[in-house]
Short mmCIF file of C-alpha atoms in Angstrom, two decimals:
data_model
loop_
_atom_site.label_atom_id
_atom_site.label_comp_id
_atom_site.label_asym_id
_atom_site.label_seq_id
_atom_site.Cartn_x
_atom_site.Cartn_y
_atom_site.Cartn_z
CA MET A 1 156.28 85.34 29.97
CA VAL A 2 156.94 81.76 31.09
CA THR A 3 159.90 80.11 29.41
CA VAL A 4 159.02 76.69 28.04
CA ARG A 5 160.72 73.64 26.63
CA ARG A 6 159.29 70.92 24.44
CA GLU A 7 158.67 67.46 25.86
CA LYS A 8 157.41 64.46 23.96
CA ASP A 9 155.42 61.34 24.75
CA SER A 10 153.60 58.76 22.61
CA MET A 11 150.97 61.35 21.68
CA GLY A 12 153.49 63.86 20.41
CA ALA A 13 155.22 67.03 21.60
CA ILE A 14 153.88 69.46 24.20
CA GLU A 15 155.23 72.59 25.85
CA VAL A 16 156.28 72.34 29.50
CA PRO A 17 157.52 75.14 31.80
CA ALA A 18 161.29 75.13 31.42
CA ASP A 19 161.92 75.38 35.16
CA LYS A 20 159.90 72.26 35.97
CA LEU A 21 161.20 68.71 36.18
CA TRP A 22 157.99 67.10 35.01
CA GLY A 23 157.38 66.08 31.43
CA ALA A 24 154.72 65.61 28.80
CA GLN A 25 152.29 63.31 30.58
CA THR A 26 152.24 65.42 33.73
CA GLN A 27 151.57 68.51 31.62
CA ARG A 28 148.70 66.80 29.80
CA SER A 29 147.18 65.79 33.13
CA LEU A 30 147.39 69.38 34.40
CA GLU A 31 145.54 70.58 31.32
CA HIS A 32 142.91 67.84 31.26
CA PHE A 33 142.05 67.43 34.96
CA ARG A 34 141.44 70.90 36.37
CA ILE A 35 139.11 69.54 39.03
CA SER A 36 138.95 71.08 42.50
CA THR A 37 142.05 71.70 44.62
CA GLU A 38 142.83 68.33 46.20
CA LYS A 39 146.34 67.20 45.28
CA MET A 40 147.98 63.82 45.65
CA PRO A 41 148.95 63.43 49.33
CA VAL A 42 152.59 64.07 50.18
CA SER A 43 152.87 60.70 51.90
CA LEU A 44 151.69 59.01 48.70
CA ILE A 45 154.27 60.97 46.68
CA HIS A 46 156.96 59.79 49.08
CA ALA A 47 155.69 56.22 48.81
CA LEU A 48 155.99 56.45 45.03
CA ALA A 49 159.57 57.70 45.44
CA LEU A 50 160.34 54.79 47.78
CA THR A 51 158.89 52.38 45.23
CA LYS A 52 161.00 53.82 42.40
CA ARG A 53 164.08 53.76 44.61
CA ALA A 54 163.58 50.10 45.47
CA ALA A 55 162.88 49.18 41.84
CA ALA A 56 166.05 50.90 40.62
CA LYS A 57 168.16 49.06 43.21
CA VAL A 58 166.69 45.66 42.37
CA ASN A 59 166.88 46.25 38.61
CA GLN A 60 170.55 47.10 39.03
CA ASP A 61 171.18 44.02 41.18
CA LEU A 62 169.50 41.84 38.55
CA GLY A 63 171.67 43.34 35.80
CA LEU A 64 168.72 45.03 34.13
CA LEU A 65 169.70 48.67 34.74
CA ALA A 66 173.11 50.29 34.39
CA ALA A 67 174.70 51.11 37.74
CA GLU A 68 175.18 54.79 36.96
CA LYS A 69 171.53 55.21 35.99
CA ALA A 70 170.32 53.31 39.04
CA SER A 71 172.53 55.40 41.30
CA ALA A 72 171.22 58.64 39.78
CA ILE A 73 167.58 57.51 40.09
CA ILE A 74 168.15 56.55 43.73
CA GLU A 75 169.78 59.92 44.45
CA ALA A 76 166.89 61.75 42.79
CA ALA A 77 164.36 59.69 44.77
CA ASP A 78 166.21 60.49 47.99
CA GLU A 79 165.94 64.18 47.17
CA VAL A 80 162.17 63.81 46.84
CA LEU A 81 162.04 61.95 50.15
CA ALA A 82 164.05 64.74 51.78
CA GLY A 83 161.35 67.23 50.79
CA LYS A 84 163.02 68.70 47.75
CA HIS A 85 161.05 69.18 44.52
CA ALA A 86 157.73 69.29 46.40
CA ASP A 87 156.23 71.63 43.80
CA GLU A 88 157.03 69.15 41.03
CA PHE A 89 154.03 66.98 41.98
CA PRO A 90 151.00 69.16 41.21
CA LEU A 91 148.48 66.60 40.00
CA ALA A 92 144.92 66.36 41.24
CA ILE A 93 143.37 63.39 42.99
CA TRP A 94 140.68 63.49 40.32
CA GLN A 95 142.59 61.92 37.43
CA THR A 96 142.78 58.49 35.87
CA GLY A 97 141.56 55.91 38.36
CA SER A 98 144.72 53.82 38.09
CA GLY A 99 146.95 56.69 39.13
CA THR A 100 148.85 56.48 35.84
CA GLN A 101 149.43 60.23 35.61
CA SER A 102 150.93 60.36 39.10
CA ASN A 103 153.14 57.37 38.34
CA MET A 104 154.36 59.11 35.20
CA ASN A 105 154.74 62.39 37.10
CA MET A 106 157.21 60.59 39.39
CA ASN A 107 158.88 58.84 36.45
CA GLU A 108 159.38 62.13 34.60
CA VAL A 109 160.67 64.06 37.60
CA LEU A 110 163.14 61.34 38.57
CA ALA A 111 164.27 60.86 34.96
CA ASN A 112 164.96 64.55 34.42
CA ARG A 113 166.63 64.98 37.79
CA ALA A 114 168.70 61.80 37.35
CA SER A 115 169.82 63.09 33.96
CA GLU A 116 171.00 66.31 35.60
CA ILE A 117 172.83 64.33 38.28
CA LEU A 118 174.65 62.46 35.50
CA GLY A 119 175.63 65.76 33.89
CA GLY A 120 172.92 65.77 31.26
CA VAL A 121 169.89 67.96 30.64
CA ARG A 122 166.20 67.70 31.30
CA GLY A 123 163.79 67.25 28.41
CA MET A 124 163.81 65.15 25.27
CA GLU A 125 167.61 64.86 25.29
CA ARG A 126 167.71 63.51 28.85
CA MET A 127 170.11 60.67 29.67
CA VAL A 128 167.57 58.69 31.74
CA HIS A 129 164.24 57.59 30.25
CA PRO A 130 161.07 57.84 32.36
CA ASN A 131 159.60 54.59 31.00
CA ASP A 132 162.58 52.48 29.99
CA ASP A 133 164.69 53.27 33.07
CA VAL A 134 162.68 54.70 35.97
CA ASN A 135 159.61 52.56 35.20
CA LYS A 136 161.59 49.43 34.27
CA SER A 137 159.87 46.18 35.27
CA GLN A 138 156.81 48.20 36.29
CA SER A 139 153.35 49.30 35.28
CA SER A 140 151.21 52.01 36.80
CA ASN A 141 148.84 49.16 37.60
CA ASP A 142 151.25 47.61 40.10
CA VAL A 143 153.22 50.72 41.11
CA PHE A 144 150.28 52.78 42.31
CA PRO A 145 148.67 50.08 44.49
CA THR A 146 152.11 49.35 45.91
CA ALA A 147 152.59 53.01 46.82
CA MET A 148 149.08 53.05 48.32
CA HIS A 149 149.93 50.16 50.62
CA VAL A 150 153.31 51.61 51.56
CA ALA A 151 151.79 54.99 52.43
CA ALA A 152 148.88 53.41 54.31
CA LEU A 153 150.95 51.02 56.40
CA LEU A 154 153.54 53.63 57.33
CA ALA A 155 150.82 56.12 58.27
CA LEU A 156 149.08 53.59 60.49
CA ARG A 157 152.28 52.44 62.19
CA GLU A 158 153.97 55.81 62.59
CA HIS A 159 151.04 58.12 63.28
CA LEU A 160 147.73 56.53 64.16
CA ILE A 161 148.72 53.58 66.35
CA PRO A 162 151.02 55.65 68.63
CA GLN A 163 148.27 58.22 69.23
CA LEU A 164 145.66 55.52 69.84
CA SER A 165 147.98 53.86 72.36
CA ALA A 166 148.67 57.17 74.09
CA LEU A 167 144.98 58.01 74.48
CA THR A 168 144.27 54.51 75.75
CA ASP A 169 147.02 54.87 78.36
CA THR A 170 145.62 58.21 79.54
CA LEU A 171 142.12 56.83 79.97
CA ARG A 172 143.45 53.70 81.67
CA ASP A 173 145.23 55.88 84.21
CA LYS A 174 142.01 57.82 84.81
CA SER A 175 140.08 54.58 85.24
CA HIS A 176 142.46 53.43 87.95
CA ALA A 177 142.56 56.84 89.64
CA PHE A 178 138.75 57.01 89.87
CA ALA A 179 138.18 53.36 90.82
CA ASP A 180 136.69 54.21 94.23
CA ILE A 181 134.25 56.92 93.12
CA VAL A 182 130.73 55.50 93.16
CA LYS A 183 128.31 57.29 90.82
CA ILE A 184 124.93 56.71 89.32
CA GLY A 185 124.75 54.81 86.06
CA ARG A 186 122.53 55.76 83.15
CA THR A 187 120.78 53.66 80.52
CA HIS A 188 118.37 55.03 77.89
CA LEU A 189 119.42 58.49 79.18
CA GLN A 190 117.60 57.59 82.41
CA ASP A 191 118.92 56.88 85.90
CA ALA A 192 120.16 53.33 86.42
CA THR A 193 122.03 51.42 89.12
CA PRO A 194 125.41 52.61 90.43
CA LEU A 195 128.90 51.88 89.18
CA THR A 196 132.22 53.54 89.75
CA LEU A 197 133.59 56.27 87.56
CA GLY A 198 136.60 54.03 87.07
CA GLN A 199 134.37 51.23 85.78
CA GLU A 200 132.66 53.60 83.38
CA ILE A 201 135.97 54.81 81.95
CA SER A 202 137.31 51.23 81.83
CA GLY A 203 134.65 50.56 79.22
CA TRP A 204 136.15 53.30 77.06
CA VAL A 205 139.59 51.77 77.53
CA ALA A 206 138.38 48.34 76.45
CA MET A 207 136.76 49.84 73.36
CA LEU A 208 140.05 51.40 72.28
CA GLU A 209 141.97 48.21 73.04
CA HIS A 210 139.61 46.28 70.77
CA ASN A 211 140.02 48.95 68.08
CA LEU A 212 143.80 48.59 68.24
CA ARG A 213 143.57 44.83 67.81
CA HIS A 214 141.24 45.20 64.82
CA ILE A 215 143.61 47.68 63.16
CA GLU A 216 146.65 45.51 63.81
CA HIS A 217 144.80 42.50 62.41
CA SER A 218 144.37 44.38 59.11
CA LEU A 219 148.07 45.21 58.69
CA PRO A 220 149.37 41.94 57.17
CA HIS A 221 147.06 42.34 54.16
CA VAL A 222 148.11 45.97 53.74
CA ALA A 223 151.75 44.80 53.85
CA GLU A 224 151.20 42.73 50.68
CA LEU A 225 152.59 44.58 47.65
CA ALA A 226 151.38 44.40 44.06
CA LEU A 227 154.77 45.30 42.55
CA GLY A 228 155.83 42.65 40.08
CA GLY A 229 152.34 42.06 38.72
CA THR A 230 152.84 44.73 36.01
CA ALA A 231 149.79 45.31 33.80
CA VAL A 232 147.26 42.62 34.76
CA GLY A 233 149.01 40.52 37.40
CA THR A 234 150.95 38.11 35.20
CA GLY A 235 154.32 39.77 35.78
CA LEU A 236 154.92 40.42 32.08
CA ASN A 237 158.35 41.97 31.39
CA THR A 238 159.75 41.25 34.86
CA HIS A 239 162.60 39.06 36.07
CA PRO A 240 161.43 35.93 37.97
CA GLU A 241 163.07 37.21 41.17
CA TYR A 242 161.98 40.82 40.80
CA ALA A 243 158.70 40.79 42.77
CA ARG A 244 160.15 39.10 45.82
CA ARG A 245 163.35 41.12 45.85
CA VAL A 246 161.69 44.50 45.38
CA ALA A 247 159.31 43.79 48.28
CA GLU A 248 162.31 42.81 50.42
CA GLU A 249 164.08 46.02 49.42
CA LEU A 250 161.06 48.12 50.41
CA ALA A 251 160.89 46.25 53.71
CA THR A 252 164.56 47.02 54.31
CA ILE A 253 164.45 50.74 53.56
CA THR A 254 161.22 51.33 55.50
CA ALA A 255 161.76 48.87 58.38
CA ALA A 256 158.20 47.66 57.71
CA PRO A 257 157.10 44.03 57.11
CA PHE A 258 156.33 44.33 53.39
CA VAL A 259 156.04 41.14 51.34
CA THR A 260 155.18 40.43 47.75
CA ALA A 261 151.47 39.74 47.33
CA PRO A 262 150.91 35.99 46.89
CA ASN A 263 148.23 36.69 44.28
CA LYS A 264 148.95 39.67 42.05
CA PHE A 265 145.56 39.42 40.34
CA GLU A 266 143.83 40.23 43.64
CA ALA A 267 146.41 42.91 44.39
CA LEU A 268 145.69 44.75 41.13
CA ALA A 269 141.98 44.11 40.76
CA THR A 270 140.86 45.11 44.26
CA CYS A 271 141.36 47.59 47.06
CA ASP A 272 140.22 45.00 49.58
CA ALA A 273 143.15 45.46 51.96
CA LEU A 274 142.41 49.16 52.38
CA VAL A 275 138.65 48.62 52.44
CA GLN A 276 139.08 46.21 55.33
CA ALA A 277 141.66 48.33 57.14
CA HIS A 278 139.44 51.38 56.81
CA GLY A 279 136.60 49.37 58.26
CA ALA A 280 138.69 49.04 61.41
CA LEU A 281 139.31 52.79 61.34
CA LYS A 282 135.58 53.39 61.02
CA GLY A 283 135.13 51.21 64.09
CA LEU A 284 137.63 53.40 65.93
CA ALA A 285 135.67 56.47 64.83
CA ALA A 286 132.48 54.95 66.23
CA SER A 287 134.19 54.33 69.56
CA LEU A 288 135.73 57.80 69.71
CA MET A 289 132.37 59.41 68.98
CA LYS A 290 130.76 57.49 71.84
CA ILE A 291 133.60 58.41 74.22
CA ALA A 292 133.59 62.09 73.24
CA ASN A 293 129.81 62.27 73.60
CA ASP A 294 129.95 60.62 77.02
CA VAL A 295 132.62 63.07 78.14
CA ARG A 296 130.70 66.16 77.07
CA TRP A 297 127.46 64.91 78.61
CA LEU A 298 129.16 64.05 81.90
CA ALA A 299 130.82 67.48 81.87
CA SER A 300 127.65 69.35 80.90
CA GLY A 301 126.71 72.36 82.99
CA PRO A 302 128.40 73.86 84.82
CA ARG A 303 125.30 74.33 87.01
CA CYS A 304 122.34 73.03 85.03
CA GLY A 305 123.74 69.87 83.48
CA ILE A 306 125.06 66.54 84.74
CA GLY A 307 128.38 68.02 85.79
CA GLU A 308 129.90 64.83 87.23
CA ILE A 309 133.29 65.53 85.69
CA ALA A 310 135.26 68.64 84.87
CA ILE A 311 137.29 69.03 81.69
CA PRO A 312 139.92 71.65 80.86
CA GLU A 313 138.67 75.12 79.99
CA ASN A 314 140.72 75.91 76.90
CA GLU A 315 139.10 78.94 75.27
CA PRO A 316 136.03 81.22 75.45
CA GLY A 317 132.93 79.50 74.13
CA SER A 318 130.63 82.29 73.06
CA SER A 319 130.77 85.67 71.37
CA ILE A 320 127.66 86.81 73.25
CA MET A 321 127.47 84.87 76.54
CA PRO A 322 130.25 86.03 78.87
CA GLY A 323 132.11 83.32 80.75
CA LYS A 324 130.75 80.45 78.68
CA VAL A 325 133.18 77.59 78.02
CA ASN A 326 132.31 74.72 75.70
CA PRO A 327 133.53 71.10 75.29
CA THR A 328 135.32 72.02 72.07
CA GLN A 329 137.70 69.07 71.96
CA CYS A 330 134.74 66.69 72.11
CA GLU A 331 133.04 68.58 69.31
CA ALA A 332 136.15 68.48 67.13
CA VAL A 333 136.56 64.74 67.64
CA THR A 334 132.93 64.00 66.80
CA MET A 335 133.25 66.00 63.57
CA VAL A 336 136.37 64.00 62.72
CA CYS A 337 134.39 60.82 63.29
CA CYS A 338 131.61 61.97 60.97
CA GLN A 339 134.16 62.66 58.23
CA VAL A 340 135.76 59.25 58.72
CA MET A 341 132.39 57.55 58.36
CA GLY A 342 131.80 59.47 55.14
CA ASN A 343 135.24 58.46 53.88
CA ASP A 344 134.34 54.85 54.61
CA VAL A 345 131.31 55.04 52.35
CA ALA A 346 133.44 56.44 49.50
CA ILE A 347 136.18 53.84 50.02
CA ASN A 348 133.66 51.01 50.08
CA MET A 349 132.02 52.23 46.88
CA GLY A 350 135.40 52.65 45.20
CA GLY A 351 136.58 49.26 46.38
CA ALA A 352 133.42 47.57 45.13
CA SER A 353 133.61 49.19 41.70
CA GLY A 354 136.69 47.61 40.15
CA ASN A 355 136.22 45.77 36.87
CA PHE A 356 138.04 42.65 35.73
CA GLU A 357 141.82 43.00 36.23
CA LEU A 358 142.06 46.53 37.64
CA ASN A 359 140.41 48.79 40.18
CA VAL A 360 140.25 52.33 38.82
CA TYR A 361 139.19 54.26 41.92
CA ARG A 362 142.60 54.22 43.54
CA PRO A 363 143.47 57.93 43.89
CA MET A 364 140.17 58.61 45.63
CA VAL A 365 140.56 55.57 47.88
CA ILE A 366 144.06 56.46 49.07
CA HIS A 367 143.21 60.15 49.43
CA ASN A 368 140.33 59.32 51.76
CA PHE A 369 142.27 56.61 53.59
CA LEU A 370 145.20 58.88 54.37
CA GLN A 371 142.87 61.71 55.34
CA THR A 372 141.16 59.36 57.79
CA VAL A 373 144.47 58.33 59.34
CA ARG A 374 145.59 61.94 59.64
CA LEU A 375 142.27 63.10 61.11
CA LEU A 376 142.07 60.29 63.64
CA ALA A 377 145.71 60.57 64.69
CA ASP A 378 145.60 64.35 65.05
CA GLY A 379 142.15 64.24 66.63
CA MET A 380 143.20 61.72 69.26
CA ALA A 381 146.38 63.65 70.02
CA SER A 382 144.43 66.88 70.51
CA PHE A 383 141.68 65.23 72.55
CA ASN A 384 144.25 63.47 74.72
CA GLN A 385 146.35 66.57 75.39
CA HIS A 386 143.62 69.16 75.79
CA CYS A 387 140.75 67.13 77.28
CA ALA A 388 141.24 63.53 78.42
CA SER A 389 144.40 64.18 80.40
CA GLY A 390 142.59 66.89 82.36
CA ILE A 391 139.42 65.00 83.27
CA GLU A 392 138.69 65.32 87.00
CA PRO A 393 135.71 64.13 89.06
CA ASN A 394 133.26 66.52 90.69
CA ARG A 395 132.83 64.45 93.83
CA GLU A 396 130.20 66.69 95.43
CA ARG A 397 127.97 66.57 92.36
CA ILE A 398 128.50 62.84 91.93
CA THR A 399 127.42 62.22 95.53
CA GLN A 400 124.40 64.51 95.20
CA LEU A 401 123.09 62.75 92.09
CA LEU A 402 123.84 59.32 93.53
CA ASN A 403 121.84 60.00 96.67
CA GLU A 404 118.93 61.45 94.71
CA SER A 405 118.61 58.51 92.32
CA LEU A 406 115.47 56.41 92.62
CA MET A 407 117.24 53.46 91.04
CA LEU A 408 119.03 52.68 94.27
CA VAL A 409 115.77 50.94 95.09
CA THR A 410 117.02 48.05 92.94
CA ALA A 411 119.04 46.89 95.96
CA LEU A 412 115.74 46.03 97.67
CA ASN A 413 114.59 43.57 95.01
CA THR A 414 116.07 40.56 96.78
CA HIS A 415 114.64 41.64 100.16
CA ILE A 416 111.06 42.76 99.45
CA GLY A 417 110.54 41.87 95.79
CA TYR A 418 110.33 43.86 92.56
CA ASP A 419 106.72 45.03 92.94
CA LYS A 420 107.13 46.58 96.39
CA ALA A 421 110.45 48.14 95.39
CA ALA A 422 108.76 49.69 92.34
CA GLU A 423 105.98 51.04 94.56
CA ILE A 424 108.56 52.70 96.80
CA ALA A 425 110.26 54.36 93.82
CA LYS A 426 107.00 55.58 92.29
CA LYS A 427 105.72 57.04 95.55
CA ALA A 428 109.04 58.77 96.14
CA HIS A 429 109.01 60.28 92.66
CA LYS A 430 105.36 61.34 92.76
CA GLU A 431 105.50 62.91 96.20
CA GLY A 432 109.04 64.26 96.11
CA LEU A 433 110.22 61.98 98.92
CA THR A 434 113.49 60.23 99.48
CA LEU A 435 113.50 56.49 98.91
CA LYS A 436 113.97 55.96 102.64
CA ALA A 437 111.00 58.13 103.55
CA SER A 438 108.84 56.42 100.94
CA ALA A 439 109.79 52.94 102.12
CA VAL A 440 109.08 53.77 105.76
CA ALA A 441 105.78 55.50 104.89
CA LEU A 442 104.60 52.41 103.04
CA GLY A 443 105.57 50.26 105.98
CA TYR A 444 107.80 47.99 103.94
CA LEU A 445 111.05 48.77 105.76
CA SER A 446 112.41 50.28 108.91
CA VAL A 447 115.02 53.02 108.78
CA GLU A 448 117.61 50.52 110.00
CA GLU A 449 116.73 47.98 107.30
CA PHE A 450 116.89 50.62 104.57
CA ASP A 451 120.30 51.83 105.72
CA ALA A 452 121.62 48.27 105.86
CA TRP A 453 120.33 47.20 102.48
CA VAL A 454 120.61 50.33 100.31
CA ARG A 455 124.34 50.93 100.23
CA PRO A 456 125.55 52.20 96.81
CA GLU A 457 129.14 51.17 97.43
CA LEU A 458 128.00 47.54 97.67
CA MET A 459 126.02 47.75 94.43
CA VAL A 460 128.96 48.15 92.04
CA GLY A 461 130.01 44.50 92.06
CA SER A 462 133.52 43.16 91.70
CA MET A 463 134.03 44.17 88.06
CA THR A 464 137.16 46.24 88.58
CA PRO A 465 139.01 47.77 85.62
CA GLY A 466 141.81 45.60 84.30
CA ARG A 467 145.35 46.65 85.07
#
């Protein structure tokens, strides 16, 4: 039988497992929101601990919180940040839309643990109060959006951006390495005029470079913190210097450029910063899907597809077809991209659905946002390591397809005109001839003229990949 203790909140007493640090409001949430299995993300829990740590320090500095209590709260928060007490944060994503239960979960855990650090007990006789001490100068309405922004910015800076940069570097190296390989281009899934493999990959590089700029452009808004707005943005029950100083403290302990939001009403009432940042992530997903699809098409085969590039063979591809190997990294990345696009729909709907002074879709928004960052970062790392870094050209196949393409006839436009060039291509296709044989048969060119004018290496222009 589970040993319990009695905890109390404004609604009365409730039994809580005696070995747990949480209190009454966490217990009520566990009983009232038994919805699915998704829990509050660990990075969000850590962001809440960082927020409480910063608030305790600033409240002490402003003379609002006794030094011994502040020190104990900070020590308890540091324990959470070190990975201790992980099982003390069991609440579901699907709870109150302001994240109040998760804010109180953190308040209760830190209050009980701080009381123990001070030599006291957990429970109703604790020496540190979850609301009066841990939540001093705060409301769930400014704490939770602050933690959302802290978690989001740190995830983008520490996980996603490094992996995006690494993949971009890999593809840039491939673009330079393959700069002299002339291949046939394709538009509308049909043969087109030539380009180099390096030029083709340089397009992928430019896409990712644009994505990085869009993501970085979104960061200053994410760096704005709601803390200090309290319930509706007015800053009720806070010291005049609190908002600025707590943002500075968070910036110091995270080495991130956090600032106090210039308008707390916007910071509480909307999720616009994360909506816009996720829009940039959706753009990255669109680019990654295009790149992954191009790679698997170019690598299709090995004998009956395009087969212009080879990618690493990582694992068997079929339980029935011996020797089959599939472009699994490309498939994984495209599934990641689909999920990110779905997350974007949910985040946009949640962001658009706030009413008056508070958005109440926050747990869902941050859950999806952090999942997107994790999926994209991990997906790019896997794709980079197990696919992109191993891309190699199949020069023989590239040359074969280049020489067989009817679209090389485009080089003749300026010599004999579009109509005659089209006639050459159509005759060659209909009769199974080479372009040269068709042109000579029609009497439009000599062999020498064809060889002088139809030179694929001169058809790729001067658009070399940037270095």
